[in-house]
Amino acid sequence: MSKVNTKLIGLVLAGGQSRRMGQDKALMRYKGRTLIDTACLLLQAAGCEEVLISRNEPGFLNDIIEDAGPLSGVHAVLDALSKSVIHNGNRCELLVLPVDMPQMTPELLAMLVSLGRKSEGACYVEHRFLPFYLPVKQDTKALLARYLVEQSKRRVVGFLEILDAVSLKEADLKKALGKDEGDNKKRLANTSNEDDQEWLNVNSPDDWPNEK
């Protein structure tokens, strides 16, 4: 997709109920910042011109379709963009990031956008699904509403497949980022689970990353 007259918008998904965490994780602090602020800064550093937050609280984008998981937030922002005088008629791209990935890197996010633009379509990393890159087209909102309401489906990957999104191999993404296998092994050795640090989802107190 051409970058001409196209605006990259970051979307922070912060509408979860944080049951496993036992408190509102979006407001928990990691390295001195709330997870919401951390996610916003990551998206800005990745090149987003604007960052929107999906969160069922006053002052944020609230879900229109309830109990539909992360895609509720995506639908809410698509609805807002479709009604916006500023964005109406202009091309938009979404870079969607959950609030609970504080160790994600702007380099990885920017590479996701770059590879998505090259493929001229939505893209995500295989077996990861979030974050993802989504160029907004005229029928994107309608397709998502149909998926959530008429089909009563919720899986992020299912919607991405409807869009014929490109599934990127993690190894190829690391190669594009200039990460070698030795670097990858060192990173794995420093994590408390099998995932690389940047992919860590903070869902419970046991998941909380080392802040050193």
mmCIF file of C-alpha atoms in Angstrom:
data_model
loop_
_atom_site.group_PDB
_atom_site.id
_atom_site.type_symbol
_atom_site.label_atom_id
_atom_site.label_comp_id
_atom_site.label_asym_id
_atom_site.label_seq_id
_atom_site.Cartn_x
_atom_site.Cartn_y
_atom_site.Cartn_z
ATOM 1 C CA MET A 1 0.000 0.000 0.000
ATOM 2 C CA SER A 2 1.288 3.445 -0.902
ATOM 3 C CA LYS A 3 2.120 5.719 1.994
ATOM 4 C CA VAL A 4 0.777 8.738 0.064
ATOM 5 C CA ASN A 5 -2.234 10.218 1.905
ATOM 6 C CA THR A 6 -2.171 7.233 4.222
ATOM 7 C CA LYS A 7 -2.176 7.601 7.985
ATOM 8 C CA LEU A 8 -0.777 4.934 10.288
ATOM 9 C CA ILE A 9 -2.886 4.733 13.440
ATOM 10 C CA GLY A 10 -1.909 2.739 16.487
ATOM 11 C CA LEU A 11 -4.582 0.907 18.437
ATOM 12 C CA VAL A 12 -4.004 -0.211 22.014
ATOM 13 C CA LEU A 13 -6.332 -3.022 23.073
ATOM 14 C CA ALA A 14 -7.005 -2.392 26.766
ATOM 15 C CA GLY A 15 -10.573 -3.588 27.172
ATOM 16 C CA GLY A 16 -9.943 -6.881 28.945
ATOM 17 C CA GLN A 17 -11.258 -7.591 32.429
ATOM 18 C CA SER A 18 -7.896 -8.712 33.855
ATOM 19 C CA ARG A 19 -9.477 -11.558 35.834
ATOM 20 C CA ARG A 20 -6.267 -13.579 36.074
ATOM 21 C CA MET A 21 -4.245 -10.534 37.119
ATOM 22 C CA GLY A 22 -6.643 -9.663 39.934
ATOM 23 C CA GLN A 23 -6.477 -5.947 39.156
ATOM 24 C CA ASP A 24 -6.678 -3.645 36.152
ATOM 25 C CA LYS A 25 -3.422 -4.533 34.419
ATOM 26 C CA ALA A 26 -3.688 -1.610 32.004
ATOM 27 C CA LEU A 27 -2.938 0.709 34.929
ATOM 28 C CA MET A 28 -0.159 -1.410 36.426
ATOM 29 C CA ARG A 29 3.314 0.071 36.137
ATOM 30 C CA TYR A 30 6.249 -1.413 34.281
ATOM 31 C CA LYS A 31 9.531 0.472 34.568
ATOM 32 C CA GLY A 32 7.712 3.486 35.977
ATOM 33 C CA ARG A 33 4.970 3.690 33.331
ATOM 34 C CA THR A 34 1.488 2.222 33.142
ATOM 35 C CA LEU A 35 1.036 -0.521 30.580
ATOM 36 C CA ILE A 36 -1.267 1.805 28.625
ATOM 37 C CA ASP A 37 1.426 4.485 28.426
ATOM 38 C CA THR A 38 4.047 1.888 27.536
ATOM 39 C CA ALA A 39 1.925 0.546 24.660
ATOM 40 C CA CYS A 40 1.223 4.056 23.366
ATOM 41 C CA LEU A 41 4.916 4.933 23.380
ATOM 42 C CA LEU A 42 5.787 1.704 21.552
ATOM 43 C CA LEU A 43 3.289 2.490 18.804
ATOM 44 C CA GLN A 44 4.500 6.070 18.480
ATOM 45 C CA ALA A 45 8.107 4.883 18.263
ATOM 46 C CA ALA A 46 7.047 2.434 15.534
ATOM 47 C CA GLY A 47 5.848 5.344 13.409
ATOM 48 C CA CYS A 48 2.174 5.755 14.294
ATOM 49 C CA GLU A 49 0.965 9.298 13.727
ATOM 50 C CA GLU A 50 -1.934 8.830 16.111
ATOM 51 C CA VAL A 51 -2.670 6.328 18.875
ATOM 52 C CA LEU A 52 -6.181 5.336 19.943
ATOM 53 C CA ILE A 53 -7.103 3.255 22.980
ATOM 54 C CA SER A 54 -9.866 0.669 23.134
ATOM 55 C CA ARG A 55 -11.037 0.569 26.745
ATOM 56 C CA ASN A 56 -14.492 0.412 28.276
ATOM 57 C CA GLU A 57 -14.052 3.505 30.406
ATOM 58 C CA PRO A 58 -15.075 7.154 29.884
ATOM 59 C CA GLY A 59 -12.713 9.023 27.579
ATOM 60 C CA PHE A 60 -11.716 5.969 25.543
ATOM 61 C CA LEU A 61 -13.139 4.020 22.602
ATOM 62 C CA ASN A 62 -15.823 1.787 24.110
ATOM 63 C CA ASP A 63 -16.956 -1.523 22.624
ATOM 64 C CA ILE A 64 -20.055 -1.397 20.445
ATOM 65 C CA ILE A 65 -20.228 -5.161 20.053
ATOM 66 C CA GLU A 66 -19.924 -6.554 23.563
ATOM 67 C CA ASP A 67 -18.145 -9.706 24.711
ATOM 68 C CA ALA A 68 -16.295 -10.179 21.426
ATOM 69 C CA GLY A 69 -12.762 -10.150 22.790
ATOM 70 C CA PRO A 70 -9.939 -8.139 21.187
ATOM 71 C CA LEU A 71 -11.855 -7.733 17.934
ATOM 72 C CA SER A 72 -14.445 -5.624 19.778
ATOM 73 C CA GLY A 73 -11.800 -2.954 20.089
ATOM 74 C CA VAL A 74 -10.841 -3.218 16.433
ATOM 75 C CA HIS A 75 -14.492 -2.840 15.440
ATOM 76 C CA ALA A 76 -14.870 0.192 17.726
ATOM 77 C CA VAL A 77 -11.968 2.014 16.093
ATOM 78 C CA LEU A 78 -13.182 1.117 12.590
ATOM 79 C CA ASP A 79 -16.582 2.538 13.513
ATOM 80 C CA ALA A 80 -15.007 5.726 14.872
ATOM 81 C CA LEU A 81 -12.871 6.176 11.772
ATOM 82 C CA SER A 82 -15.853 5.664 9.471
ATOM 83 C CA LYS A 83 -17.648 8.537 11.238
ATOM 84 C CA SER A 84 -14.662 10.866 11.527
ATOM 85 C CA VAL A 85 -14.596 13.954 9.329
ATOM 86 C CA ILE A 86 -10.797 14.027 9.598
ATOM 87 C CA HIS A 87 -10.274 10.444 8.441
ATOM 88 C CA ASN A 88 -13.268 10.008 6.140
ATOM 89 C CA GLY A 89 -12.098 9.597 2.567
ATOM 90 C CA ASN A 90 -8.460 9.204 3.581
ATOM 91 C CA ARG A 91 -6.559 5.938 3.693
ATOM 92 C CA CYS A 92 -5.826 4.568 7.136
ATOM 93 C CA GLU A 93 -3.716 1.706 8.393
ATOM 94 C CA LEU A 94 -4.012 0.154 11.831
ATOM 95 C CA LEU A 95 -1.190 -1.244 13.908
ATOM 96 C CA VAL A 96 -2.935 -3.204 16.651
ATOM 97 C CA LEU A 97 -1.131 -3.933 19.941
ATOM 98 C CA PRO A 98 -2.493 -5.473 23.166
ATOM 99 C CA VAL A 99 -1.831 -3.495 26.324
ATOM 100 C CA ASP A 100 -0.201 -6.490 28.023
ATOM 101 C CA MET A 101 2.951 -6.793 25.864
ATOM 102 C CA PRO A 102 5.312 -4.312 27.573
ATOM 103 C CA GLN A 103 8.469 -5.922 26.160
ATOM 104 C CA MET A 104 7.392 -5.637 22.534
ATOM 105 C CA THR A 105 9.852 -3.544 20.506
ATOM 106 C CA PRO A 106 9.168 -0.639 18.130
ATOM 107 C CA GLU A 107 11.585 -2.227 15.650
ATOM 108 C CA LEU A 108 9.472 -5.379 15.404
ATOM 109 C CA LEU A 109 6.269 -3.346 15.104
ATOM 110 C CA ALA A 110 7.752 -1.141 12.387
ATOM 111 C CA MET A 111 8.939 -4.220 10.487
ATOM 112 C CA LEU A 112 5.422 -5.662 10.670
ATOM 113 C CA VAL A 113 4.110 -2.475 9.054
ATOM 114 C CA SER A 114 6.849 -2.504 6.421
ATOM 115 C CA LEU A 115 6.196 -6.110 5.422
ATOM 116 C CA GLY A 116 2.449 -5.516 5.414
ATOM 117 C CA ARG A 117 2.842 -2.574 3.067
ATOM 118 C CA LYS A 118 4.997 -4.644 0.754
ATOM 119 C CA SER A 119 2.322 -7.342 0.627
ATOM 120 C CA GLU A 120 -0.396 -4.673 0.270
ATOM 121 C CA GLY A 121 -2.549 -6.384 2.860
ATOM 122 C CA ALA A 122 -2.999 -7.315 6.500
ATOM 123 C CA CYS A 123 -0.240 -9.331 8.115
ATOM 124 C CA TYR A 124 0.660 -11.006 11.376
ATOM 125 C CA VAL A 125 3.268 -13.389 12.740
ATOM 126 C CA GLU A 126 2.409 -17.083 12.522
ATOM 127 C CA HIS A 127 1.144 -18.547 15.818
ATOM 128 C CA ARG A 128 1.197 -15.065 17.401
ATOM 129 C CA PHE A 129 -1.757 -13.197 15.790
ATOM 130 C CA LEU A 130 -1.226 -10.084 17.932
ATOM 131 C CA PRO A 131 0.094 -7.549 17.194
ATOM 132 C CA PHE A 132 -1.076 -7.237 13.594
ATOM 133 C CA TYR A 133 -1.075 -4.738 10.749
ATOM 134 C CA LEU A 134 -4.355 -3.910 9.025
ATOM 135 C CA PRO A 135 -4.861 -1.555 6.068
ATOM 136 C CA VAL A 136 -8.408 -0.219 6.384
ATOM 137 C CA LYS A 137 -10.557 -0.686 3.292
ATOM 138 C CA GLN A 138 -14.160 0.289 2.570
ATOM 139 C CA ASP A 139 -15.515 -3.119 3.498
ATOM 140 C CA THR A 140 -13.273 -3.898 6.497
ATOM 141 C CA LYS A 141 -15.757 -2.724 9.118
ATOM 142 C CA ALA A 142 -18.648 -4.605 7.483
ATOM 143 C CA LEU A 143 -16.615 -7.792 7.207
ATOM 144 C CA LEU A 144 -15.687 -7.619 10.879
ATOM 145 C CA ALA A 145 -19.240 -6.856 12.019
ATOM 146 C CA ARG A 146 -20.519 -9.827 10.015
ATOM 147 C CA TYR A 147 -17.818 -12.062 11.514
ATOM 148 C CA LEU A 148 -18.646 -10.999 15.080
ATOM 149 C CA VAL A 149 -22.431 -10.655 14.913
ATOM 150 C CA GLU A 150 -23.810 -12.875 12.160
ATOM 151 C CA GLN A 151 -21.235 -15.648 12.516
ATOM 152 C CA SER A 152 -20.730 -15.158 16.289
ATOM 153 C CA LYS A 153 -17.020 -15.763 15.913
ATOM 154 C CA ARG A 154 -14.283 -14.258 18.065
ATOM 155 C CA ARG A 155 -10.883 -15.616 16.997
ATOM 156 C CA VAL A 156 -8.478 -12.954 15.791
ATOM 157 C CA VAL A 157 -6.767 -15.321 13.367
ATOM 158 C CA GLY A 158 -10.128 -16.296 11.872
ATOM 159 C CA PHE A 159 -10.823 -12.700 10.897
ATOM 160 C CA LEU A 160 -7.307 -12.245 9.559
ATOM 161 C CA GLU A 161 -7.781 -15.316 7.400
ATOM 162 C CA ILE A 162 -10.985 -13.816 5.961
ATOM 163 C CA LEU A 163 -8.888 -10.834 4.916
ATOM 164 C CA ASP A 164 -6.322 -13.146 3.297
ATOM 165 C CA ALA A 165 -3.733 -11.722 5.679
ATOM 166 C CA VAL A 166 -0.135 -12.713 5.171
ATOM 167 C CA SER A 167 1.158 -15.059 7.867
ATOM 168 C CA LEU A 168 4.811 -14.216 8.491
ATOM 169 C CA LYS A 169 7.279 -16.791 9.740
ATOM 170 C CA GLU A 170 8.875 -15.630 12.970
ATOM 171 C CA ALA A 171 12.286 -16.747 11.703
ATOM 172 C CA ASP A 172 11.879 -14.565 8.602
ATOM 173 C CA LEU A 173 10.862 -11.608 10.737
ATOM 174 C CA LYS A 174 13.915 -12.037 12.943
ATOM 175 C CA LYS A 175 16.089 -12.314 9.859
ATOM 176 C CA ALA A 176 14.647 -9.076 8.516
ATOM 177 C CA LEU A 177 15.391 -7.458 11.867
ATOM 178 C CA GLY A 178 18.976 -8.732 11.746
ATOM 179 C CA LYS A 179 18.629 -11.119 14.669
ATOM 180 C CA ASP A 180 20.808 -14.208 14.445
ATOM 181 C CA GLU A 181 20.258 -17.543 16.122
ATOM 182 C CA GLY A 182 22.862 -16.869 18.784
ATOM 183 C CA ASP A 183 21.110 -13.680 19.803
ATOM 184 C CA ASN A 184 17.805 -15.538 19.893
ATOM 185 C CA LYS A 185 19.205 -18.203 22.247
ATOM 186 C CA LYS A 186 20.536 -15.557 24.611
ATOM 187 C CA ARG A 187 17.136 -13.881 24.698
ATOM 188 C CA LEU A 188 15.412 -17.187 25.379
ATOM 189 C CA ALA A 189 17.771 -17.895 28.247
ATOM 190 C CA ASN A 190 16.700 -14.667 29.939
ATOM 191 C CA THR A 191 12.962 -15.333 29.842
ATOM 192 C CA SER A 192 10.830 -17.192 32.335
ATOM 193 C CA ASN A 193 8.969 -19.094 29.608
ATOM 194 C CA GLU A 194 9.536 -20.417 26.119
ATOM 195 C CA ASP A 195 8.556 -17.219 24.361
ATOM 196 C CA ASP A 196 10.966 -14.502 23.364
ATOM 197 C CA GLN A 197 10.798 -11.498 25.621
ATOM 198 C CA GLU A 198 9.033 -9.251 23.135
ATOM 199 C CA TRP A 199 6.152 -11.720 22.800
ATOM 200 C CA LEU A 200 5.470 -12.007 26.524
ATOM 201 C CA ASN A 201 1.792 -11.519 27.431
ATOM 202 C CA VAL A 202 1.328 -10.342 30.994
ATOM 203 C CA ASN A 203 -1.892 -12.097 32.009
ATOM 204 C CA SER A 204 -1.210 -13.021 35.636
ATOM 205 C CA PRO A 205 1.161 -11.967 38.445
ATOM 206 C CA ASP A 206 3.398 -14.923 37.570
ATOM 207 C CA ASP A 207 3.889 -13.469 34.082
ATOM 208 C CA TRP A 208 5.194 -10.119 35.304
ATOM 209 C CA PRO A 209 8.572 -9.478 33.638
ATOM 210 C CA ASN A 210 11.830 -8.691 35.361
ATOM 211 C CA GLU A 211 12.260 -4.922 35.301
ATOM 212 C CA LYS A 212 16.040 -4.915 35.478
#
